[in-house]
Coordinates of C-alpha atoms and ligand atoms in Angstrom, one line a residue:
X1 CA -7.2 -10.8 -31.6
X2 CA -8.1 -10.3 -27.7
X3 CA -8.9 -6.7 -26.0
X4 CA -8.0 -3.7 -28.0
X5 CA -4.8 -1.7 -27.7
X6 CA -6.6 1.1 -25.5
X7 CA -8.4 -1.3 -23.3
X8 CA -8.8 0.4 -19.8
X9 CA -7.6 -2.4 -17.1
X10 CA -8.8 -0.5 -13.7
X11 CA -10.1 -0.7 -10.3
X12 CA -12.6 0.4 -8.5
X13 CA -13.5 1.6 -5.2
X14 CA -16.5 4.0 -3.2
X15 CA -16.1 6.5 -1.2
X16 CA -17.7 4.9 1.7
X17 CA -16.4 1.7 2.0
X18 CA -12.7 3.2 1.7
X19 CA -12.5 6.6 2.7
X20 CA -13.2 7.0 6.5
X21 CA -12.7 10.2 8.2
X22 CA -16.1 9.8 9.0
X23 CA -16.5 12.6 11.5
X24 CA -13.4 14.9 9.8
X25 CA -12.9 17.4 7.9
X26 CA -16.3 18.9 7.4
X27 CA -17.8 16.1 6.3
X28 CA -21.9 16.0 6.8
X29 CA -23.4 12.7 7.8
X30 CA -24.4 10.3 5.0
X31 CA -26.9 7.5 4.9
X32 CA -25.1 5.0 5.8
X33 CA -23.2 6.7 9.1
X34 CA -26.6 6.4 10.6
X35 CA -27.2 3.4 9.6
X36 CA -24.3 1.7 10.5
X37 CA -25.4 2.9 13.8
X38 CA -28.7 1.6 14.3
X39 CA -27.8 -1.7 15.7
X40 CA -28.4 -5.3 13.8
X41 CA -28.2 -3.4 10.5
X42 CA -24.4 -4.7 10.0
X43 CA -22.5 -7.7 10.9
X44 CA -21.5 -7.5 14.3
X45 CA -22.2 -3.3 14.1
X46 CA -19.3 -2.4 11.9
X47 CA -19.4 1.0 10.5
X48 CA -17.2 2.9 7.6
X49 CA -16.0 5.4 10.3
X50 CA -12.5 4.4 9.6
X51 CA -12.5 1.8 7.2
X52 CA -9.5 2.0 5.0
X53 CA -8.6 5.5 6.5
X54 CA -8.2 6.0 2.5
X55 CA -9.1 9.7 3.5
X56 CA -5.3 9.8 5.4
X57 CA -3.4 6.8 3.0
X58 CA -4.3 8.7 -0.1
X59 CA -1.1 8.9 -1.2
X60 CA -0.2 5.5 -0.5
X61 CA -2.8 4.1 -2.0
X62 CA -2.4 5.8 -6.0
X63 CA 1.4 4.6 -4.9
X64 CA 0.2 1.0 -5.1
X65 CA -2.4 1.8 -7.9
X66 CA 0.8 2.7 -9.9
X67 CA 2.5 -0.2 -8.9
X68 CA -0.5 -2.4 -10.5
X69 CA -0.2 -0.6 -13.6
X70 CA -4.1 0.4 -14.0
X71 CA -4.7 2.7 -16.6
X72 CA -7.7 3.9 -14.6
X73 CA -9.1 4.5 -11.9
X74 CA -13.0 4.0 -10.5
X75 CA -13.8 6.1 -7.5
X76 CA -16.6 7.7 -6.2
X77 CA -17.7 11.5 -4.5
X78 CA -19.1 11.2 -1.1
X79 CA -22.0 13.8 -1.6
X80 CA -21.8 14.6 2.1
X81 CA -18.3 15.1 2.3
X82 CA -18.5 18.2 -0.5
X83 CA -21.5 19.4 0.2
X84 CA -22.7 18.6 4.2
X85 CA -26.1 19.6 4.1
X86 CA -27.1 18.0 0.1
X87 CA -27.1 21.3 -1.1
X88 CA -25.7 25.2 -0.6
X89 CA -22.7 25.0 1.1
X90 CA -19.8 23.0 0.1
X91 CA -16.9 21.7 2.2
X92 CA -13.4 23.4 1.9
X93 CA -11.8 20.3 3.0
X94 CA -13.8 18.5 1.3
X95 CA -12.9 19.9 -2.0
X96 CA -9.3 19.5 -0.9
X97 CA -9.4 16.0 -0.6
X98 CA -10.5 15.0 -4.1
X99 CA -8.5 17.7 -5.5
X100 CA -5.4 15.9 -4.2
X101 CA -6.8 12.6 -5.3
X102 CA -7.5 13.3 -8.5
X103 CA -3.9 15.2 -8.8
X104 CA -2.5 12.5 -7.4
X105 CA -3.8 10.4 -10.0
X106 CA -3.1 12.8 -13.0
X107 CA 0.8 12.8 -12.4
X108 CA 1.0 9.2 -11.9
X109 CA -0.8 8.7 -15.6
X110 CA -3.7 7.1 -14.2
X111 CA -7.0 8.2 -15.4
X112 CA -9.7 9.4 -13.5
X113 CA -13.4 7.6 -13.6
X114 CA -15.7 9.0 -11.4
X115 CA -19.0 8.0 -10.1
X116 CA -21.1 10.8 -8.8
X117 CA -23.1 8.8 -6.4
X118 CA -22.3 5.3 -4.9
X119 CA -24.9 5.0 -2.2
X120 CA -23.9 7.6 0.4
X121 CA -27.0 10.2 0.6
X122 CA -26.6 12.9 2.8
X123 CA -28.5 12.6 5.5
X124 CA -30.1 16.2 5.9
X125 CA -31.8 15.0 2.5
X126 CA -32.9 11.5 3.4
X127 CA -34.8 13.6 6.3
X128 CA -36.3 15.7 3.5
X129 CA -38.0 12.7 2.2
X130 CA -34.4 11.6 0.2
X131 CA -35.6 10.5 -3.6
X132 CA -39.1 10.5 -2.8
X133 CA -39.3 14.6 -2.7
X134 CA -40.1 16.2 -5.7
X135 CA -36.6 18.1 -5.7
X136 CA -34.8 15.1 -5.3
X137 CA -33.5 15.4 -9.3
X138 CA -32.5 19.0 -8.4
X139 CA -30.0 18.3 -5.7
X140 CA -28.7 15.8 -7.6
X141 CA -28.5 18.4 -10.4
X142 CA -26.8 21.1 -8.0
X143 CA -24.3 18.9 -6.6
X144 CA -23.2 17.3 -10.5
X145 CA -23.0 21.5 -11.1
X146 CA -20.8 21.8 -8.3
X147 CA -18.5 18.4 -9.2
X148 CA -18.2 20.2 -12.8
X149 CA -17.3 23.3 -11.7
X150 CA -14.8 21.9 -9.1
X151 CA -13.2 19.1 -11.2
X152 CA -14.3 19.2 -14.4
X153 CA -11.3 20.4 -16.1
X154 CA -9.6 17.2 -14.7
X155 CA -12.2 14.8 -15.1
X156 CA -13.1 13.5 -18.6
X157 CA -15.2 10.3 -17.8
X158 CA -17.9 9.9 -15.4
X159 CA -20.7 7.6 -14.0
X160 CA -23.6 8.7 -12.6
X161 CA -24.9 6.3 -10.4
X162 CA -23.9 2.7 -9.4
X163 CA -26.4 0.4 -8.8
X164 CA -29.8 1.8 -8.9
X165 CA -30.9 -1.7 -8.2
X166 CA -29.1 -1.8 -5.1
X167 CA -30.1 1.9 -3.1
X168 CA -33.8 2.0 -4.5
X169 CA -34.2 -1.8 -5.4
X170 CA -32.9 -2.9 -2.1
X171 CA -32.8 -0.5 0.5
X172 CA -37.1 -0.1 -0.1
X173 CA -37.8 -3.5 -0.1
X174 CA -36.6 -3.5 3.6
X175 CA -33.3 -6.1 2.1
X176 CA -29.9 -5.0 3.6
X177 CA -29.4 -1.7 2.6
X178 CA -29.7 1.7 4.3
X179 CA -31.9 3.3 5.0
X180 CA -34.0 -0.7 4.4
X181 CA -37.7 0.6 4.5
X182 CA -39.9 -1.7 3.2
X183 CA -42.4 1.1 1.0
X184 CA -45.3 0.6 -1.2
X185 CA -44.6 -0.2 -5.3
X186 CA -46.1 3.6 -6.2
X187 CA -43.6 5.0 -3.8
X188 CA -40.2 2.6 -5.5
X189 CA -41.3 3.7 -8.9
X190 CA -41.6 7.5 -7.9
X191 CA -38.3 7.1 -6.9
X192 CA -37.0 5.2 -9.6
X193 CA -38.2 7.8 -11.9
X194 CA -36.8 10.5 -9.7
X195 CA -33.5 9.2 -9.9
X196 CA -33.6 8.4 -13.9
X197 CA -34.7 12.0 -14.1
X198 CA -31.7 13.3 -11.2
X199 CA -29.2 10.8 -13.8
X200 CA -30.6 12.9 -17.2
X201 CA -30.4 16.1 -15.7
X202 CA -26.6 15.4 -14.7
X203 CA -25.9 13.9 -18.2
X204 CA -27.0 17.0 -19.8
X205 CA -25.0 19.1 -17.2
X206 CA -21.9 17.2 -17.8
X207 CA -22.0 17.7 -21.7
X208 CA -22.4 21.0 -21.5
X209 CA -20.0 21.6 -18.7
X210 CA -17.1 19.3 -19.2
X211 CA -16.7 19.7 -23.3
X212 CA -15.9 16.2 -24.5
X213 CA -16.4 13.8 -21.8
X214 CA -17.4 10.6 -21.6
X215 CA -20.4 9.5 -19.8
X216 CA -21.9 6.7 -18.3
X217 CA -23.6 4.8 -15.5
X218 CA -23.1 1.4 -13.2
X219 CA -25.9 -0.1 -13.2
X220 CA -26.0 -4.3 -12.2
X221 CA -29.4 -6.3 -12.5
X222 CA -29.7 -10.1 -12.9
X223 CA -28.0 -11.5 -15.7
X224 CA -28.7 -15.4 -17.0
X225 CA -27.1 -17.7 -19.2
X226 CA -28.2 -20.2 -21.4
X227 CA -27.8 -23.8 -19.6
X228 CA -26.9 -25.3 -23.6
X229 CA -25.8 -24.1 -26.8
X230 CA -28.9 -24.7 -28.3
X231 CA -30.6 -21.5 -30.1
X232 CA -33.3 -21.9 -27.6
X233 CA -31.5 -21.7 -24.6
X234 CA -28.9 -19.0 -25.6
X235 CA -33.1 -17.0 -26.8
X236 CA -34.5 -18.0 -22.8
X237 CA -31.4 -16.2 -21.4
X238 CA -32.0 -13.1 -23.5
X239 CA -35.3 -12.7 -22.7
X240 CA -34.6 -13.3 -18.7
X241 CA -31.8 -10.8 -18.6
X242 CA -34.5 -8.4 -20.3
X243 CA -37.5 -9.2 -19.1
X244 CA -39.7 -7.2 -16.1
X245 CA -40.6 -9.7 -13.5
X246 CA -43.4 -7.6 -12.5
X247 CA -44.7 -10.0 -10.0
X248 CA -41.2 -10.6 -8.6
X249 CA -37.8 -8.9 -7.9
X250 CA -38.3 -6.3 -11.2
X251 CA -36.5 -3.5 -9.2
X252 CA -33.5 -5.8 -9.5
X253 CA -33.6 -6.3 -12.9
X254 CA -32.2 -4.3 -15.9
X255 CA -34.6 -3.0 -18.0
X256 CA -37.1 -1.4 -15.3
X257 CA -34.0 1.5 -15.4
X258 CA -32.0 1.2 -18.5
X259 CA -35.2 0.8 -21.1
X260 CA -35.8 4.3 -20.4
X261 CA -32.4 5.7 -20.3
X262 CA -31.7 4.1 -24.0
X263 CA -35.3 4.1 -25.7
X264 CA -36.3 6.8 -23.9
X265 CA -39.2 4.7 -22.6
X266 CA -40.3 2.1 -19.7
X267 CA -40.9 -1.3 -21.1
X268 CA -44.5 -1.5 -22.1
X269 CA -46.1 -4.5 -21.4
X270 CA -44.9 -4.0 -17.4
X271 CA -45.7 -0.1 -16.8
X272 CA -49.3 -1.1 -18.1
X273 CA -49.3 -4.0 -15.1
X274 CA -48.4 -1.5 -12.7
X275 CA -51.4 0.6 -13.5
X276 CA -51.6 3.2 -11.4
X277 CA -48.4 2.9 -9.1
X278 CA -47.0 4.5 -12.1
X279 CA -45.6 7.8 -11.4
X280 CA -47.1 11.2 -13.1
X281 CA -44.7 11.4 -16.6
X282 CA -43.8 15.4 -17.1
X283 CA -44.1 16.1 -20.9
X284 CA -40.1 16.4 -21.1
X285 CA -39.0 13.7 -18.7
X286 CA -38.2 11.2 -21.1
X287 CA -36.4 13.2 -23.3
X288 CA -34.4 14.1 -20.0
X289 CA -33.8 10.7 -19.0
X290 CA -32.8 9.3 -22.2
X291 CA -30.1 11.6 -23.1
X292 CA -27.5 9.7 -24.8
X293 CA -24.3 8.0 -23.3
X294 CA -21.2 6.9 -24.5
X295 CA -21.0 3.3 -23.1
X296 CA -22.7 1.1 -21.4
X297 CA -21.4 0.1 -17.8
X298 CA -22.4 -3.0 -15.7
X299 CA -21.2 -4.5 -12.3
X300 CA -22.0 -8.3 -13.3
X301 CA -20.5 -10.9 -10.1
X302 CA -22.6 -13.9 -11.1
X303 CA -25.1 -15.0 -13.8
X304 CA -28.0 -17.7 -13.5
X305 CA -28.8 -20.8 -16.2
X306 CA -31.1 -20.8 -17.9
X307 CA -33.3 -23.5 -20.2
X308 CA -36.0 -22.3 -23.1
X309 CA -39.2 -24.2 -21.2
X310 CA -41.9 -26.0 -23.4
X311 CA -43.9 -23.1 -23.0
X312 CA -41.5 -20.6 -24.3
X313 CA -40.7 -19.1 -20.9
X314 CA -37.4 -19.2 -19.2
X315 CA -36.9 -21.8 -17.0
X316 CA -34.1 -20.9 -14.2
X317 CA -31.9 -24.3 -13.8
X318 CA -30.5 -25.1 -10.4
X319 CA -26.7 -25.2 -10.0
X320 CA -25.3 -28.8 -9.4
X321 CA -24.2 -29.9 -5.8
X322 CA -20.8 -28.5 -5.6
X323 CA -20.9 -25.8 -8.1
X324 CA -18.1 -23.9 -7.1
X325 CA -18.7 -20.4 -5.3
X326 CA -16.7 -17.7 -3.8
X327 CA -17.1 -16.8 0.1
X328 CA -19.8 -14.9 0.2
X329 CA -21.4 -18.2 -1.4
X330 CA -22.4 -16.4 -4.9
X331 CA -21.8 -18.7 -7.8
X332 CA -19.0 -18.7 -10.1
X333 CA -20.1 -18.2 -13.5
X334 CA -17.2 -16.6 -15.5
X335 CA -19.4 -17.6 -18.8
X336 CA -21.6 -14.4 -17.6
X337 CA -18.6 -12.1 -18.9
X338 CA -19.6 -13.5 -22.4
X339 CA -23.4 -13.8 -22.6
X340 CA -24.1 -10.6 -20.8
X341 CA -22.1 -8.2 -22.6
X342 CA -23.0 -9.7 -25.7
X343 CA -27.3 -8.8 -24.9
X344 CA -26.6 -6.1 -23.5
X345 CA -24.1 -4.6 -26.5
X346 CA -26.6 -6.1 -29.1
X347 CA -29.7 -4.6 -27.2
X348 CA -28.4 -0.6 -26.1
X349 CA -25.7 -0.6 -28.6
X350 CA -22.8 0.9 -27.0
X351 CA -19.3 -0.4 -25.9
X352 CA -19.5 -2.1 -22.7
X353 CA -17.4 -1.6 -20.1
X354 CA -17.6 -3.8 -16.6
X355 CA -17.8 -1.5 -13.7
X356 CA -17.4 -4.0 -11.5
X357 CA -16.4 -7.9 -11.1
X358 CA -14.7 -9.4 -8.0
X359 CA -15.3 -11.4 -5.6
X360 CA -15.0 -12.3 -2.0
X361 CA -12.0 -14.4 -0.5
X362 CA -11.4 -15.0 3.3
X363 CA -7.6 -13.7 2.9
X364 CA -5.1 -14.0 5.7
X365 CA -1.6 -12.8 5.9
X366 CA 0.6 -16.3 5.6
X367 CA 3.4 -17.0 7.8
X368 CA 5.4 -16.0 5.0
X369 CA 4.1 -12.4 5.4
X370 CA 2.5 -12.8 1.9
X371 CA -1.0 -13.0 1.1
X372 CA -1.7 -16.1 -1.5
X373 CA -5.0 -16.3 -2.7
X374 CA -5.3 -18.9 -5.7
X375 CA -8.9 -17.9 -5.6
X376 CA -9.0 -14.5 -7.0
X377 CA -6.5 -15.6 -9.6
X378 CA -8.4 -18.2 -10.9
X379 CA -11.8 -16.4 -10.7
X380 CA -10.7 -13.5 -12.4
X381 CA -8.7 -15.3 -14.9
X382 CA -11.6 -17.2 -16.0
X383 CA -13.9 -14.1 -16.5
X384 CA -11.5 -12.5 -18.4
X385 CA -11.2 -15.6 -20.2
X386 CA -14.6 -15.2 -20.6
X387 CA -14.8 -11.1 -21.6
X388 CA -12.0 -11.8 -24.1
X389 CA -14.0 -14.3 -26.2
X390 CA -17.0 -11.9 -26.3
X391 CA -14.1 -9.2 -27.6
X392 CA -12.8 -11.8 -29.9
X393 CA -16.9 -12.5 -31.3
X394 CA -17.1 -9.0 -31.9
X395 CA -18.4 -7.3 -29.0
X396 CA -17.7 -3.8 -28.5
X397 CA -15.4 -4.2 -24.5
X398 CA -13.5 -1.0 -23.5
X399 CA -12.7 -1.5 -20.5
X400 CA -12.9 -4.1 -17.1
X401 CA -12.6 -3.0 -13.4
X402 CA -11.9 -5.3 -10.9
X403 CA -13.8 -5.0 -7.7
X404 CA -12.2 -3.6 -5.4
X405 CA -8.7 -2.1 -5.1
X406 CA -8.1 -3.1 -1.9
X407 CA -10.2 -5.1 1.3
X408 CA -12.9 -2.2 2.4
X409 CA -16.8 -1.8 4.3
X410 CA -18.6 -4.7 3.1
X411 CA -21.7 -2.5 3.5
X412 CA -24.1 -5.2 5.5
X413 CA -21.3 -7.7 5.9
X414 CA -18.9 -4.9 7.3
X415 CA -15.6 -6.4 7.4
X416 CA -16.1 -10.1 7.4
X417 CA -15.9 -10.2 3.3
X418 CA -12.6 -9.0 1.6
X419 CA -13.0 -8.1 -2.1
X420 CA -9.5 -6.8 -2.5
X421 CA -6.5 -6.9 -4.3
X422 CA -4.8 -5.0 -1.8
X423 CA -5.3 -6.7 1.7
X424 CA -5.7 -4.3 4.5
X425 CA -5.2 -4.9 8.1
X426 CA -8.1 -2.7 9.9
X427 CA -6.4 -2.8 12.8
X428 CA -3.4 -1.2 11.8
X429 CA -4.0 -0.1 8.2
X430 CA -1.2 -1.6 6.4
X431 CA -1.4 -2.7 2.9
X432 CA -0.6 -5.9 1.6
X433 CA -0.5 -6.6 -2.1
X434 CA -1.9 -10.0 -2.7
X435 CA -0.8 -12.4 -4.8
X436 CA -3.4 -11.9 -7.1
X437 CA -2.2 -7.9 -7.4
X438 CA 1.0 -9.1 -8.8
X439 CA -0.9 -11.6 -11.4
X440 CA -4.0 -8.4 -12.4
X441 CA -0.6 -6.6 -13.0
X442 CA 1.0 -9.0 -15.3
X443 CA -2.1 -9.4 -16.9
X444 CA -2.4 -5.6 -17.6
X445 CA 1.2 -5.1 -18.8
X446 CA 0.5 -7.7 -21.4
X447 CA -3.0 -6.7 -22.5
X448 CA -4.8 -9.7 -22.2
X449 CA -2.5 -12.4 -23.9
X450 CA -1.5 -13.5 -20.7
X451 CA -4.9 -14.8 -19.9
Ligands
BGC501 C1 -21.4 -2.7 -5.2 C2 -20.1 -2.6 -4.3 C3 -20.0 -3.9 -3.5 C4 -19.9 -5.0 -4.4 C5 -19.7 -6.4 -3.7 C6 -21.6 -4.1 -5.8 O1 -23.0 -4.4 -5.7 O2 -21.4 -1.7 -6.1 O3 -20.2 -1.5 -3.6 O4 -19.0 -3.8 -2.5 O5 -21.0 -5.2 -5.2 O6 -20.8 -6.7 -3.0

């Protein structure tokens, strides 16, 4: 018994960090062109004008996503690139592009998954006030119109966001991403209920629009694991994954956004604490927010241990000198592909697919021409290791997406961090399987048993 016979092995991308053509065909400026531009924002003021040139390699690039053998494939709409201003017009080219993409895709038998927003905002909007304006839910609503009457006879499974934790969480604490204001906790929770509202609104849009689909969002928020076996420690890593810090990082954390979108409420105990910072609550907002979905998604990299303390409070453990850790120095915990899916399928109740897992290798072509990274292999292999168990114990898993396809715009690290399976030269765009391409495909091939 390991992953199911229609388990969907894929990978995933965003527009942004692949695509390029930054200043081509039509496209309106995003976010993060801006951004990039303001200088000390990203490492040594790199910027996603070209990055992969995916815009111009399309081809080439579902070429080699054949070649891996993914059954689908995670990608996401640059707003700005279909629609330049946020709203009204939309982009010729624009459509052209993912048109050809997602055909590309079809006659090569790999499956669309498409996340409507992955962090780059047109810019006309952020000067409106971005998700702090009132309307912010409707242009959200308009453009998920426009996606659905564009693609939607092509498209059957969809994401709303990625990483709420990340663009409001983040970027409004003044941490690393754009447009990194640092704004007041009333102004964060407006916009976290303006996005959970804009997310609703697109869910209900999509049901009615694309008969059938499958919907979902990519959300990522600190996950824990329990530092023993004991009942108490496997009960302190629960309650951390779950719990609002409401004194601390809670805009990081999973339950400020997905309580509401599965109960249909916020968390109790931490909307009282934040008084009145909380936003106004429209009579039908909840039922909006909380429309259902059809699995759960998470992007989970790294997972912190956790002991019950004497008090009954979590107590975070430290990691031992040496703990092994990927590039970017995050912490390798494959043991987090168990634990989380496990809460979070026993908490929301859905199948759980991971959006994203990855990591960060510093890659260089080998004399050999190849690129051998041992690294990757043996990360991945152990969280699958680690997902499969969780499969095997019952979980509901349908599906695991390796982050990323290929090397791409690191967002605030630009491109000194390679998350790939594909390594690409910058300089001259050419695509290098790694070795660690040829293993993910002999691992999807035999479903799992491999592992
Ligand atoms: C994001 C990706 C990012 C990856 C690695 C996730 O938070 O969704 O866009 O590249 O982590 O940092």
């Amino acid at each position: 018994m390991g992953f199911k016979q229609d388990f969907v092995w894929g990978a995933a991308t965003a527009s942004y960090q692949i695509e390029g053509a930054a200043y081509e065909g039509g496209k309106g400026l995003s976010n993060w062109d801006v951004f990039c531009k303001q200088p000390g924002n990203i490492y040594e003021n790199h910027n996603g004008d070209v990055a992969c040139d995916h815009y111009h390699h399309l081809a080439e690039d579902v070429a080699l996503m054949k070649e891996l053998g993914i059954k689908a494939y995670r990608f996401s709409f640059s707003w700005p690139r279909l629609m330049p201003q946020g709203t009204g017009t939309v982009n010729p080219d624009g459509i052209r592009f993912y048109q050809t993409l997602i055909d590309e895709l079809l006659q090569n038998g790999i499956t669309p998954y498409a996340t409507l927003f992955h962090w780059d905002y047109p810019y006309a909007l952020q000067k409106r006030g971005g998700w702090l304006n009132p309307a912010s839910p409707q242009w959200f609503a308009e453009y998920t119109e426009t996606i659905i009457g564009l693609f939607g006879n092509k498209i059957k499974h969809f994401f709303t966001f990625n990483e709420p934790q990340c663009f409001i969480g983040l970027a409004f604490t003044g941490r690393e991403m754009a447009p990194k204001l640092q704004v007041t906790r009333r102004d964060i929770l407006q916009m976290a209920h303006n996005v959970l509202l804009a997310h609703g609104k697109a869910v209900q849009l999509l049901r009615a629009g694309v008969p059938g689909c499958k919907i979902g969002y990519a959300p990522t928020g600190s996950t824990y694991i329990p530092a023993s076996n004991s009942a108490q420690d496997i009960e302190a890593a629960r309650k951390a994954t779950f719990t609002v810090d409401v004194n601390g990082d809670w805009p990081m954390g999973i339950s400020w956004w997905s309580d509401p979108i599965f109960f249909g409420e916020y968390p109790a105990e931490a909307a009282q604490a934040f008084g009145d910072d909380m936003p106004a609550i429209g009579p039908n907002d909840m039922k909006i927010i909380s429309q259902p979905l059809d699995f759960y998604g998470h992007n989970i990299y790294n997972s912190t241990p956790v002991k019950m303390g004497e008090n009954g409070q979590p107590v975070v453990q430290a990691f031992k000198p040496g703990h092994p850790r990927t590039a970017v120095n995050w912490p390798i915990t494959p043991e987090g592909l168990y634990w989380a899916p496990k809460f979070l399928h026993q908490r929301y109740k859905l199948p759980v697919i991971i959006t994203e897992n990855g990591l960060s290798c510093h890659d260089v072509v080998s004399l050999d021409g190849k690129v051998h990274d041992p690294n990757r292999i043996d990360f991945t292999q152990r969280y699958l290791q680690q997902l499969q168990r969780a499969a095997q114990d019952g979980v509901e898993v349908d599906g695991y997406f390796h982050w990323s396809l290929m090397d791409n715009f690191e967002w605030a690290k630009g491109y000194s961090e390679r998350f790939g399976l594909i390594y690409v030269d910058f300089e001259t765009q050419k695509r290098t399987p790694k070795d660690s391409f040829y293993w993910y495909a002999s691992i999807i091939n035999s479903n799992g048993s491999l592992l």
